[in-house]
Coordinates of C-alpha atoms in Angstrom, one line a residue:
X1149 CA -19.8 9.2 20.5
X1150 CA -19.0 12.9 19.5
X1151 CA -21.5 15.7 19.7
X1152 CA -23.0 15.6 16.1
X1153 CA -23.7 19.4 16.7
X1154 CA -20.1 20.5 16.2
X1155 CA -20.1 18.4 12.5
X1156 CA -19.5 20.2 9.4
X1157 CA -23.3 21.2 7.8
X1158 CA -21.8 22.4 4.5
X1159 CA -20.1 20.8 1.4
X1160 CA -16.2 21.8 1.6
X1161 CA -15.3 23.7 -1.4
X1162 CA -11.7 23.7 -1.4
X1163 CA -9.0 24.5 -4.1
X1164 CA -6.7 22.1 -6.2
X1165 CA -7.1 18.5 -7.7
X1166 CA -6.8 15.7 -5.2
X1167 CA -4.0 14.3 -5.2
X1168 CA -0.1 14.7 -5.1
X1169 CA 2.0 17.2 -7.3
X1170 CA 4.7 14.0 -7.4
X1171 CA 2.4 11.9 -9.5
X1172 CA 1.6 14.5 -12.5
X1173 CA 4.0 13.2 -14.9
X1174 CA 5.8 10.6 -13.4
X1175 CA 4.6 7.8 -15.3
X1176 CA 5.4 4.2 -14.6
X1177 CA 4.8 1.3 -16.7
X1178 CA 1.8 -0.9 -15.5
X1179 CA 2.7 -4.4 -13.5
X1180 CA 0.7 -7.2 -13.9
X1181 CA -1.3 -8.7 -11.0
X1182 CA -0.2 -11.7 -9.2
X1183 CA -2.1 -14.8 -10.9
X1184 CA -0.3 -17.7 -10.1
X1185 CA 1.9 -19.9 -7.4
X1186 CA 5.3 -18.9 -7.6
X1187 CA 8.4 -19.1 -5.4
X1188 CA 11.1 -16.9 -4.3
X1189 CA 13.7 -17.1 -2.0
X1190 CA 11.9 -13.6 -0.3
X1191 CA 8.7 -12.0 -1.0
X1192 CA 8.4 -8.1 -0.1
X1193 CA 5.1 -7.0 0.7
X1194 CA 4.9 -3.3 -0.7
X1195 CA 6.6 -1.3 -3.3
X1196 CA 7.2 1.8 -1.1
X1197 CA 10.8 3.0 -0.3
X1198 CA 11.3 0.3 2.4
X1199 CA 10.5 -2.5 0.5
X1200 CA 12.1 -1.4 -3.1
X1201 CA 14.8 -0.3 -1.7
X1202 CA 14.8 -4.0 0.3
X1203 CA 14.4 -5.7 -3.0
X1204 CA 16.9 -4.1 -5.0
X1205 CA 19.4 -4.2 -2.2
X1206 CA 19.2 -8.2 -2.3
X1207 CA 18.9 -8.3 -6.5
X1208 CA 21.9 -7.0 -6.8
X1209 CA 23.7 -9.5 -4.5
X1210 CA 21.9 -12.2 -7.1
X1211 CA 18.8 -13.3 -4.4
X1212 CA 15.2 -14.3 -5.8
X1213 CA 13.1 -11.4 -5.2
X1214 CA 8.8 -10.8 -5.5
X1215 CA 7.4 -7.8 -5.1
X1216 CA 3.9 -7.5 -4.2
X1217 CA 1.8 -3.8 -4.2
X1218 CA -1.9 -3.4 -3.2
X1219 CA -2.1 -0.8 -5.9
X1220 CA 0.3 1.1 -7.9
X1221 CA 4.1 1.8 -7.3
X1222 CA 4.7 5.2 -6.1
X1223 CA 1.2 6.4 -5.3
X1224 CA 1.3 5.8 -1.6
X1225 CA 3.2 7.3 1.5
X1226 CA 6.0 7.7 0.2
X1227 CA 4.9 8.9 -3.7
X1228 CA 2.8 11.6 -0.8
X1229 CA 5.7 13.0 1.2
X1230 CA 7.7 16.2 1.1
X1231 CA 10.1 14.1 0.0
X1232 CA 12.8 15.2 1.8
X1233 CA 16.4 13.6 1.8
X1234 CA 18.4 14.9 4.9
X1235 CA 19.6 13.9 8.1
X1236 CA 18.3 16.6 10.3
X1237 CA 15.0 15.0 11.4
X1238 CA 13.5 18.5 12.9
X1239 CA 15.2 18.6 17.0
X1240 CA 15.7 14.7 17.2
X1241 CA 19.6 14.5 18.3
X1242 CA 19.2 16.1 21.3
X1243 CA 16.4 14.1 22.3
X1244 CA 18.2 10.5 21.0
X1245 CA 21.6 11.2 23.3
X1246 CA 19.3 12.1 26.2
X1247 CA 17.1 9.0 25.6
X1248 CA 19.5 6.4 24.5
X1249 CA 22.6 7.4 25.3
X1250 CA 25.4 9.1 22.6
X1251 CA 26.4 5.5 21.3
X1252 CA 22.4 4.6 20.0
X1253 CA 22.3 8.6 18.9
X1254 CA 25.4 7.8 16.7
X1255 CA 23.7 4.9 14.8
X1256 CA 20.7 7.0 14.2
X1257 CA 23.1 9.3 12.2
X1258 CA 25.4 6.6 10.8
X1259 CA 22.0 5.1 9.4
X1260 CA 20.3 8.2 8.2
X1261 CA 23.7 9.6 6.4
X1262 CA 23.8 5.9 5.1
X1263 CA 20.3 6.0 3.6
X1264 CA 21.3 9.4 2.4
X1265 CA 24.0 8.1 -0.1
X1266 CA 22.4 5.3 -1.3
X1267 CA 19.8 7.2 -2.5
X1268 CA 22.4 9.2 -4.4
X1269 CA 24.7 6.4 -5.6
X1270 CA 21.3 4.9 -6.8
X1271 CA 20.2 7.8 -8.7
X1272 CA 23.3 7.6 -10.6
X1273 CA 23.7 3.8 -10.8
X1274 CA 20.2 3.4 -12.5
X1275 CA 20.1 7.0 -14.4
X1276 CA 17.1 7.9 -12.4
X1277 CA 15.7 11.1 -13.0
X1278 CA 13.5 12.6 -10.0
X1279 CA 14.3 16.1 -10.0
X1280 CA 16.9 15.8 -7.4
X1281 CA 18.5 19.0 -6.4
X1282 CA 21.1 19.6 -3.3
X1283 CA 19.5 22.2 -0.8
X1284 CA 20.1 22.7 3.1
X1285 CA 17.7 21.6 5.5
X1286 CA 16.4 24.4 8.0
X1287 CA 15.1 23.8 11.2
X1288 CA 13.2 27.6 12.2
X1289 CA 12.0 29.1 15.2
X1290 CA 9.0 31.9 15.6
X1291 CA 9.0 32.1 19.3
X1292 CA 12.2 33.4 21.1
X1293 CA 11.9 31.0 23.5
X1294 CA 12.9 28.1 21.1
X1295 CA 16.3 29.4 20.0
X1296 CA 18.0 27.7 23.3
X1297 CA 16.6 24.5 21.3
X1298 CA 18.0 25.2 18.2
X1299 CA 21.7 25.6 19.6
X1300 CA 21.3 22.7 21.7
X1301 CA 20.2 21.1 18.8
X1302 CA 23.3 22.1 17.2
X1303 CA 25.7 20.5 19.7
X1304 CA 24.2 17.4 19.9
X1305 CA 24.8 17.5 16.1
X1306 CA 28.4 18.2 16.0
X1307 CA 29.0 15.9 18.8
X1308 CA 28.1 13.0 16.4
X1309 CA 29.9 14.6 13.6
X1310 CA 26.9 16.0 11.7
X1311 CA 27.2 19.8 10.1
X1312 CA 25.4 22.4 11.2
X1313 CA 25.0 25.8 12.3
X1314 CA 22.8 27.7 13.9
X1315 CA 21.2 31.0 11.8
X1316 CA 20.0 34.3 13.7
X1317 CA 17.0 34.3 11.0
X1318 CA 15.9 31.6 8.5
X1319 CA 15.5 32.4 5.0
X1320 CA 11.8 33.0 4.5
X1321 CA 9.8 36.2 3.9
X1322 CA 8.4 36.4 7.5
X1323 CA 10.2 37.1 10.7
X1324 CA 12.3 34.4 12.5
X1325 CA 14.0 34.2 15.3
X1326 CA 17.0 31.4 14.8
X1327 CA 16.8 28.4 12.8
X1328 CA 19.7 25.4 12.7
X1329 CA 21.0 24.8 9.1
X1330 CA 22.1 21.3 7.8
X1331 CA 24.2 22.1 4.6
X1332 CA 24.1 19.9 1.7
X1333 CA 21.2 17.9 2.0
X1334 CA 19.1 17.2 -1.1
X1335 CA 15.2 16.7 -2.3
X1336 CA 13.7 14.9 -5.2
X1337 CA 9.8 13.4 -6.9
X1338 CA 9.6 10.5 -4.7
X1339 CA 7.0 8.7 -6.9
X1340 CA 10.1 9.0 -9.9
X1341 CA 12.6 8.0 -7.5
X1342 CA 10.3 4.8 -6.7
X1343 CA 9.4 4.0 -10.4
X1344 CA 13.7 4.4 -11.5
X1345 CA 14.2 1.6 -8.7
X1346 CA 11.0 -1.0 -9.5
X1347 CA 13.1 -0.6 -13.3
X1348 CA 16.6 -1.4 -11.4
X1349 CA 14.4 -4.5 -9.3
X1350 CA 13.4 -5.8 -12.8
X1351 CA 16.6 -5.2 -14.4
X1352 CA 18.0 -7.3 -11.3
X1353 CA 15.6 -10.2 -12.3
X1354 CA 12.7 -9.3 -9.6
X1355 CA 9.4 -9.7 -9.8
X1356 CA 7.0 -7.0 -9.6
X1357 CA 3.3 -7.6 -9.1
X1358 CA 0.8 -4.7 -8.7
X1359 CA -2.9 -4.5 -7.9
X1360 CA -1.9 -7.6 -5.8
X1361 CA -3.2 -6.8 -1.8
X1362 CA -2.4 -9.4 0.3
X1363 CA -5.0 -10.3 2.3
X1364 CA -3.2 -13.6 4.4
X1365 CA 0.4 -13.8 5.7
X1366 CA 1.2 -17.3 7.8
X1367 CA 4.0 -20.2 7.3
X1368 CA 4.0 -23.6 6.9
X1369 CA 7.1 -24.9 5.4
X1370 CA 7.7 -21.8 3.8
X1371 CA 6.1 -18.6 4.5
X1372 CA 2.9 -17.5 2.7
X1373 CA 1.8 -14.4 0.9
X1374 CA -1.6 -14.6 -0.4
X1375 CA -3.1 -12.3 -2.2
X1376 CA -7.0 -12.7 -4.6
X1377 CA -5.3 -13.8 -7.4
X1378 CA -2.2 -16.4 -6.5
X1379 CA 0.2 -17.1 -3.8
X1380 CA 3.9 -16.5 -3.1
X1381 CA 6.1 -19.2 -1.3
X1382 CA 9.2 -17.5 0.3
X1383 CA 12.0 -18.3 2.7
X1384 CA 12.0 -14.6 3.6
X1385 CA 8.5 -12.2 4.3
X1386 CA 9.5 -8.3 4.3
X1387 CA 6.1 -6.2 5.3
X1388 CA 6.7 -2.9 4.4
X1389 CA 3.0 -1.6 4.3
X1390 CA 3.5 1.7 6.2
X1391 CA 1.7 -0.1 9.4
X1392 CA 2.6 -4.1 9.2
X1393 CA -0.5 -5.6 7.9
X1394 CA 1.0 -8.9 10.0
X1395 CA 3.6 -9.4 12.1
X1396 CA 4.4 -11.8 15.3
X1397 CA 4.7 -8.5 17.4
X1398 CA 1.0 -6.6 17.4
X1399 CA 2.7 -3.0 16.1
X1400 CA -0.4 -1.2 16.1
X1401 CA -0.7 -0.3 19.5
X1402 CA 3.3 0.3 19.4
X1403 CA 2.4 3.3 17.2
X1404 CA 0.4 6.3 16.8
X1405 CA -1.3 6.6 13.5
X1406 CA -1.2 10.3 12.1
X1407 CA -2.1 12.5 9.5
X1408 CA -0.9 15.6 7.9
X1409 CA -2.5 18.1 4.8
X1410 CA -0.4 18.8 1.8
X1411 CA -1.1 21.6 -0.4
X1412 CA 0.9 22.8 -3.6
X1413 CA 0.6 26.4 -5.2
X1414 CA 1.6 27.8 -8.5
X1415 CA 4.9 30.1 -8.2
X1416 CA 6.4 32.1 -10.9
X1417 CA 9.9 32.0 -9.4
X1418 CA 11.3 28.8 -8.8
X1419 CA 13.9 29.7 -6.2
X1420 CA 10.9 31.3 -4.0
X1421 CA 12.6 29.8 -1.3
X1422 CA 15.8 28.1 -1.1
X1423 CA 16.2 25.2 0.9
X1424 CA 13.9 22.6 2.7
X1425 CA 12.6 24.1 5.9
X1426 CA 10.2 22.6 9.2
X1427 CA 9.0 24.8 11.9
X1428 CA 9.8 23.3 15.0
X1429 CA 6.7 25.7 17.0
X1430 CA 3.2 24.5 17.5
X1431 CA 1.4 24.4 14.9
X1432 CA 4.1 23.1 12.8
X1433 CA 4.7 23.7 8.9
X1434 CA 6.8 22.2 6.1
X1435 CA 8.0 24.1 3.4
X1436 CA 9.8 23.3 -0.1
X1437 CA 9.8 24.3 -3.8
X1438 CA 8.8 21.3 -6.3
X1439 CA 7.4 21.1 -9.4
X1440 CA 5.1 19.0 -11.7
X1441 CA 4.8 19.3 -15.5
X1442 CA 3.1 23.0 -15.6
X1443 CA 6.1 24.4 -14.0
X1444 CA 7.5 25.1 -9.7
X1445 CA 5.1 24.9 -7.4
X1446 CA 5.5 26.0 -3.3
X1447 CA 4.6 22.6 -1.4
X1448 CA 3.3 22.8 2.3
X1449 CA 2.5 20.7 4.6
X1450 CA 0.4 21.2 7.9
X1451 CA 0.5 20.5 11.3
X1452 CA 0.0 16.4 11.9
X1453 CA -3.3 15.2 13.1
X1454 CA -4.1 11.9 14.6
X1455 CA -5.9 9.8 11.3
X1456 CA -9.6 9.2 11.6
X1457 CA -10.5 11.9 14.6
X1458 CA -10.7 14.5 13.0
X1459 CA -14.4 15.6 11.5
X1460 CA -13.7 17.9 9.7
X1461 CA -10.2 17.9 7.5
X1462 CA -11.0 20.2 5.1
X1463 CA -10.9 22.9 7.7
X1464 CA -7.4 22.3 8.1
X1465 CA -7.1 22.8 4.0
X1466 CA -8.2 26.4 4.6
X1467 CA -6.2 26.7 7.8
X1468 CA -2.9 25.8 5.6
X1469 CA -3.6 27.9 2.4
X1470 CA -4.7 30.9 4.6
X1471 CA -0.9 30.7 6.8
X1472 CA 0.5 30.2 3.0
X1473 CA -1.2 33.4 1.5
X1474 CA -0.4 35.2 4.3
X1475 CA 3.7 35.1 3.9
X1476 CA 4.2 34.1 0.4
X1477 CA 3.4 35.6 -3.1
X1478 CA 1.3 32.5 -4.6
X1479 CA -1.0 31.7 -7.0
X1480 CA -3.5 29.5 -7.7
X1481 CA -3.7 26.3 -5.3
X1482 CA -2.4 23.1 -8.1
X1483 CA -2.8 20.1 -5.7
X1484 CA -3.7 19.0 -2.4
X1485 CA -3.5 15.9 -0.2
X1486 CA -3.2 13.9 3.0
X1487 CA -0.6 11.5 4.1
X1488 CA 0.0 9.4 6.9
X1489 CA 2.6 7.8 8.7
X1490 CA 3.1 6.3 12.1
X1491 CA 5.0 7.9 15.6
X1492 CA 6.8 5.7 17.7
X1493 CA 7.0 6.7 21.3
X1494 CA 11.2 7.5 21.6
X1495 CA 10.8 9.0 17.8
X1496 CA 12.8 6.0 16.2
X1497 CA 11.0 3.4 13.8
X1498 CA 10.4 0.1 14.2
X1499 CA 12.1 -2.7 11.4
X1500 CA 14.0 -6.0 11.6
X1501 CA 12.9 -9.3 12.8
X1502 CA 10.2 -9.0 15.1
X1503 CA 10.7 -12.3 16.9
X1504 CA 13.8 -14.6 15.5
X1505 CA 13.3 -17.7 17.3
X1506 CA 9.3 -17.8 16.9
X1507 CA 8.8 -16.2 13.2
X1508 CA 12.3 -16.6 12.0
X1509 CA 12.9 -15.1 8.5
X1510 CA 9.5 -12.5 9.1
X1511 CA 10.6 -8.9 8.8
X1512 CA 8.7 -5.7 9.0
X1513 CA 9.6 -1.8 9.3
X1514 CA 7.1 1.0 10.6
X1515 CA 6.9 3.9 12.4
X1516 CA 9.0 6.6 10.3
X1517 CA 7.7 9.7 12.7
X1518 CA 7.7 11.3 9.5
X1519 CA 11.2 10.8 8.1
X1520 CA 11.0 7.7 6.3
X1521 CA 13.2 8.7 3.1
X1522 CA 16.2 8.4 4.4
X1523 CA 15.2 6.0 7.8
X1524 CA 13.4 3.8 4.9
X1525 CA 15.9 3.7 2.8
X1526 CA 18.3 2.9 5.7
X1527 CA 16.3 0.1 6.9
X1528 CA 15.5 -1.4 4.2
X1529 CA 19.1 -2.0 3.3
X1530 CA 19.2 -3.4 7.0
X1531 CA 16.7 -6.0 6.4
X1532 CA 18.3 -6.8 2.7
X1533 CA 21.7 -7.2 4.9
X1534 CA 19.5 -9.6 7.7
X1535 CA 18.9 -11.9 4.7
X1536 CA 22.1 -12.0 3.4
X1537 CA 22.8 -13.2 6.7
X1538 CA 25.4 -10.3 7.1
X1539 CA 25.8 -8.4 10.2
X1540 CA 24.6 -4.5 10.9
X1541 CA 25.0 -2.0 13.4
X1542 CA 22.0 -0.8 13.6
X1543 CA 19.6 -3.8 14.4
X1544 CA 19.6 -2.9 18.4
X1545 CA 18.7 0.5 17.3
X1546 CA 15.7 -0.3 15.1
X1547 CA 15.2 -3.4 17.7
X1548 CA 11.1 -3.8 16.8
X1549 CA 10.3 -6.0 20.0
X1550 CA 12.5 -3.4 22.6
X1551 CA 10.1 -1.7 25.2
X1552 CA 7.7 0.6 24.5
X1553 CA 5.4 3.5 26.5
X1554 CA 2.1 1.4 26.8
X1555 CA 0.2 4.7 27.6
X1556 CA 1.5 6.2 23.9
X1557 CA -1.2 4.4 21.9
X1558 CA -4.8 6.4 21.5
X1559 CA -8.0 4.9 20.2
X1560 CA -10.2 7.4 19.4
X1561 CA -13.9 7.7 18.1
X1562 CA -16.0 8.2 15.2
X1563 CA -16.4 11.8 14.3
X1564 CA -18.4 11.7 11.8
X1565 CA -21.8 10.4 13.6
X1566 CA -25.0 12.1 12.4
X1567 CA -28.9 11.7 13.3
X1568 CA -30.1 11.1 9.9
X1569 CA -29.1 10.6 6.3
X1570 CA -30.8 14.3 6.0
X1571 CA -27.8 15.1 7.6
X1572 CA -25.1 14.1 4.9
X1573 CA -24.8 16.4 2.2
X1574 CA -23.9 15.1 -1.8
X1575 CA -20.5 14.6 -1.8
X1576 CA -20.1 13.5 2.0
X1577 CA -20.3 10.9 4.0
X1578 CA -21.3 9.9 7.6
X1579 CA -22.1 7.5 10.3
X1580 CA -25.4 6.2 11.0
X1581 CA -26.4 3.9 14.3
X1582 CA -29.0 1.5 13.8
X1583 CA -29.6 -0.7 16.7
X1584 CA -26.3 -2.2 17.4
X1585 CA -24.7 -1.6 13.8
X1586 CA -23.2 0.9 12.5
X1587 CA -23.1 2.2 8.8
X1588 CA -21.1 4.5 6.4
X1589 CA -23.3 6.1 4.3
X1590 CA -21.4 8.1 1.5
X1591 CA -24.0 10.2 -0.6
X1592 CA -22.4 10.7 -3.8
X1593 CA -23.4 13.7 -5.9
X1594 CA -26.4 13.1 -7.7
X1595 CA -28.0 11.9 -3.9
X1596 CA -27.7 8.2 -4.3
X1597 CA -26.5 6.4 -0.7
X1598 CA -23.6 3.9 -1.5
X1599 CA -24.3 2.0 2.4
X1600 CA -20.9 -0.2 4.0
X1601 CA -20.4 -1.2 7.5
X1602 CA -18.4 1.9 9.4
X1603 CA -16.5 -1.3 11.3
X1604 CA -13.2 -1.1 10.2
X1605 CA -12.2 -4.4 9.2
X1606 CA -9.1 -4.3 11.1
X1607 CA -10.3 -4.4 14.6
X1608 CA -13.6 -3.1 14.4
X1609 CA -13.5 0.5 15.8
X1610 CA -16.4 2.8 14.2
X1611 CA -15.0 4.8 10.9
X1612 CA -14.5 8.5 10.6
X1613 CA -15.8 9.9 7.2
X1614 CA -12.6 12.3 5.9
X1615 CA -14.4 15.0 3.9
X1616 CA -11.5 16.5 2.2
X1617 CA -10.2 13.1 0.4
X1618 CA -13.5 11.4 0.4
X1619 CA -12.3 8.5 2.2
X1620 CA -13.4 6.3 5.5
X1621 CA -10.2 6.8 8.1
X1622 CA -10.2 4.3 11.2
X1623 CA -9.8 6.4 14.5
X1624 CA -7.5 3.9 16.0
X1625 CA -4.9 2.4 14.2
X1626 CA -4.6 4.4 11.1
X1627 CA -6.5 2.4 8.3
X1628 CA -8.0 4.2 5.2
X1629 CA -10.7 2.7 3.1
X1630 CA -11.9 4.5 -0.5
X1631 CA -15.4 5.7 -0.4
X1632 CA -16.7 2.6 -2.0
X1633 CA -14.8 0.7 0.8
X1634 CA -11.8 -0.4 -0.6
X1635 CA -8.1 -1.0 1.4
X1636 CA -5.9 2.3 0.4
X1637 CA -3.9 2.0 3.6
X1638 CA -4.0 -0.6 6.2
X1639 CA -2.9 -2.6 8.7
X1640 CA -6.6 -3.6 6.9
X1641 CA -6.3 -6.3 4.8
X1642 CA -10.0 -6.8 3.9
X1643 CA -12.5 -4.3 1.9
X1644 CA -15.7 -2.6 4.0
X1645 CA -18.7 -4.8 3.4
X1646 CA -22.1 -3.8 1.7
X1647 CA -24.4 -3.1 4.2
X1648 CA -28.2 -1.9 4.0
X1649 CA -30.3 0.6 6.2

């Protein structure tokens, strides 16, 4: 267990509503939860970019589609990104021809400038407004010794046909040293984006089900989706849950489960910057303009953080507004929040058909390393085209059973452990050991204790209390429960328990 000395021994008082600047505005009509046993020729498990983008794919070529979401569309990973719709994926080509050859390399771009247009033709197709706006994508350097990366970075590009060029400064208001441009690239309000294709699902004849969590995946003559309040029967089982919540391959310890802090700040000028831009130093940042209904806001993400061990994330709140203030002319702080995603070890995600001869007609995608707008949308049309029994060049590349570093994978610890409830201010949470159990104790403002068991109900490792979103993050294979122990993320499929001290 961690030393409970280093924990935080004050209530974080940071700026800005929870929650993310996509969301303010974007309404979307409320779905009904599943209630009944129904059949469909394929049931997709979660209304996130991979599996809407999965669904609609197969409505339009006339296929029986359910969609199934644990809460609301557009509120989860991907309605919590920067929302970025480009092709350069930070320094990735280089990496790719090095690790897989130029051939693999080339799909990876085929598929990501793939995803890219269908996000476009869609937009247009379904009238979907979601603020989307052509910028290029910038790749910037702060140390000198990183420009040699940002040309090489450049070749590899060109070499599989990409555009870009390499920039003796970025443009930002601080100093530079180099940064490698991709030209017309765009950005957009994810959560809109999501909500103008669940209408083009529907207008397809899917089925959209929210506040429908499915707890139990298995086959018998069909496969099963079950959720608390019905079943779906399907030929075809898409799990697009950000980590699978099942799948015939264990993907959990495929993956490294990570977090990052997002904050967005009032701006009088909306073209404070121009572009999309990601630091490629140590600590990283993200930067791009958005807005929500109050007018353009400066979003910016933080360096990524392994979910669940870290004690004390609202440090890193301060950390990122403090490097914001510090080079840009902002005002008050709108909106802030986490998101997570999953690494793979060689930086490419994981999606297709896990295992064909044992689970045949089970599909999952995971592991977006951060890049899952276009990657999602790229797979999810990949899986659509696996249904429609059509062939697609990028199933080796996305291969979710090829090999894997086994030493990639970290478990990590609770850090949130404290002596005594004394110890866990209103507001906060923390872990108490009593004999051989282990609670999470959440102290809500007036003082009253609100008691679960800190065993996440995935595979049991000991929860970490966030204390900038107030919610219980598992240390080991990414799963975030609500302070009153309900699933936000998994691969968890069940709620914390009550427990007593």
């Amino acid at each position: 267990m961690p030393d409970t000395s280093r924990l935080p021994r004050f209530t974080p008082q940071l700026a800005g509503k929870i929650g993310s600047c996509w969301l303010a505005g974007a309404s979307s009509k409320s779905r009904p939860a599943l209630d009944a046993s129904l059949h469909a020729e394929t049931v997709v498990i979660g209304a996130g970019i991979v599996g809407l983008t999965t669904a609609l794919h197969l409505c339009e070529a006339g296929r029986d589609v359910i969609v199934l979401e644990g809460l609301r569309i557009g509120g989860q990973v991907t309605g919590r990104s920067t929302a970025k719709i480009t092709t350069q994926h930070a320094l990735i080509y280089r990496h790719l021809i090095e690790r897989f050859g130029l051939d693999r390399a080339q799909g990876y771009a085929d598929a990501n400038q793939a995803g890219f247009r269908r996000i476009g033709q869609w937009i247009d197709d379904y009238k979907i407004t979601c603020d989307l706006a052509t910028k290029p994508a910038y790749a910037y350097a702060i140390d000198g010794r990183k420009r040699q990366a940002i040309v090489a970075e450049a070749e590899a590009a060109h070499r599989l046909g990409l555009a870009a060029d390499v920039l003796d400064h970025a443009p930002l208001p601080f100093n530079t040293v180099g940064a490698l441009r991709f030209p017309d690239q765009a950005q957009f309000n994810p959560a809109r984006y999501l909500a103008g294709l669940a209408r083009g699902v529907e207008r397809r004849g899917g089925r959209i089900f929210e506040h429908s969590r499915v707890r139990l995946v298995d086959a018998a003559s069909r496969w099963r989706a079950v959720t608390d309040g019905g079943t779906v029967h399907a030929e075809h089982v898409v799990v697009a849950t950000n980590m699978t919540i099942k799948s015939p391959l264990g993907m959990a310890n495929r993956t490294q489960a990570r977090s990052h802090t997002a904050v967005a700040f009032r701006v009088d000028d909306a073209s404070l910057i121009d572009g999309m831009f990601i630091g490629i130093d140590d600590p990283t940042h993200s930067l791009r303009m958005g807005r929500d209904p109050d007018g353009p806001l400066l979003v910016a993400l933080g360096p990524k953080f392994d979910t669940g061990q870290d004690g004390d994330v609202a440090r890193r709140f301060h950390e990122l507004e403090d490097w914001i203030r510090s080079r840009f002319s902002v005002a008050e702080t709108t909106w802030r929040w986490c998101n997570e995603d999953y690494d793979t070890p060689d930086r490419v995600p994981y999606a297709g058909t896990p295992d064909p001869a044992g689970a045949q007609g089970f599909h999952i995608a995971t592991g977006f390393n951060g890049w899952g707008i276009t990657n999602g949308t790229a797979t999810g049309l990949m899986i659509a085209e696996s249904i429609l029994d059509r062939p697609n060049a990028w199933t080796e590349l996305y291969d979710p059973a090829r090999p894997y570093r086994q030493d990639f994978h970290r478990n990590g610890d609770s850090q949130s452990v404290v002596a005594s409830v004394d110890d866990i201010l209103p507001g906060q949470g923390g872990i108490i050991v009593k004999g051989e159990d282990k609670l999470a104790v959440h102290k809500d403002a007036a003082g009253k204790l609100h008691v679960l068991s800190a065993s996440c109900t995935h595979k049991g490792c000991t929860l970490t209390w966030n204390n900038a979103d107030h919610t219980w993050d598992c240390p080991c294979h990414g799963s975030i429960f609500a302070a009153d122990g309900s699933v936000l993320h998994g691969p968890a499929r069940k709620p914390l328990p009550p427990a007593s001290l």
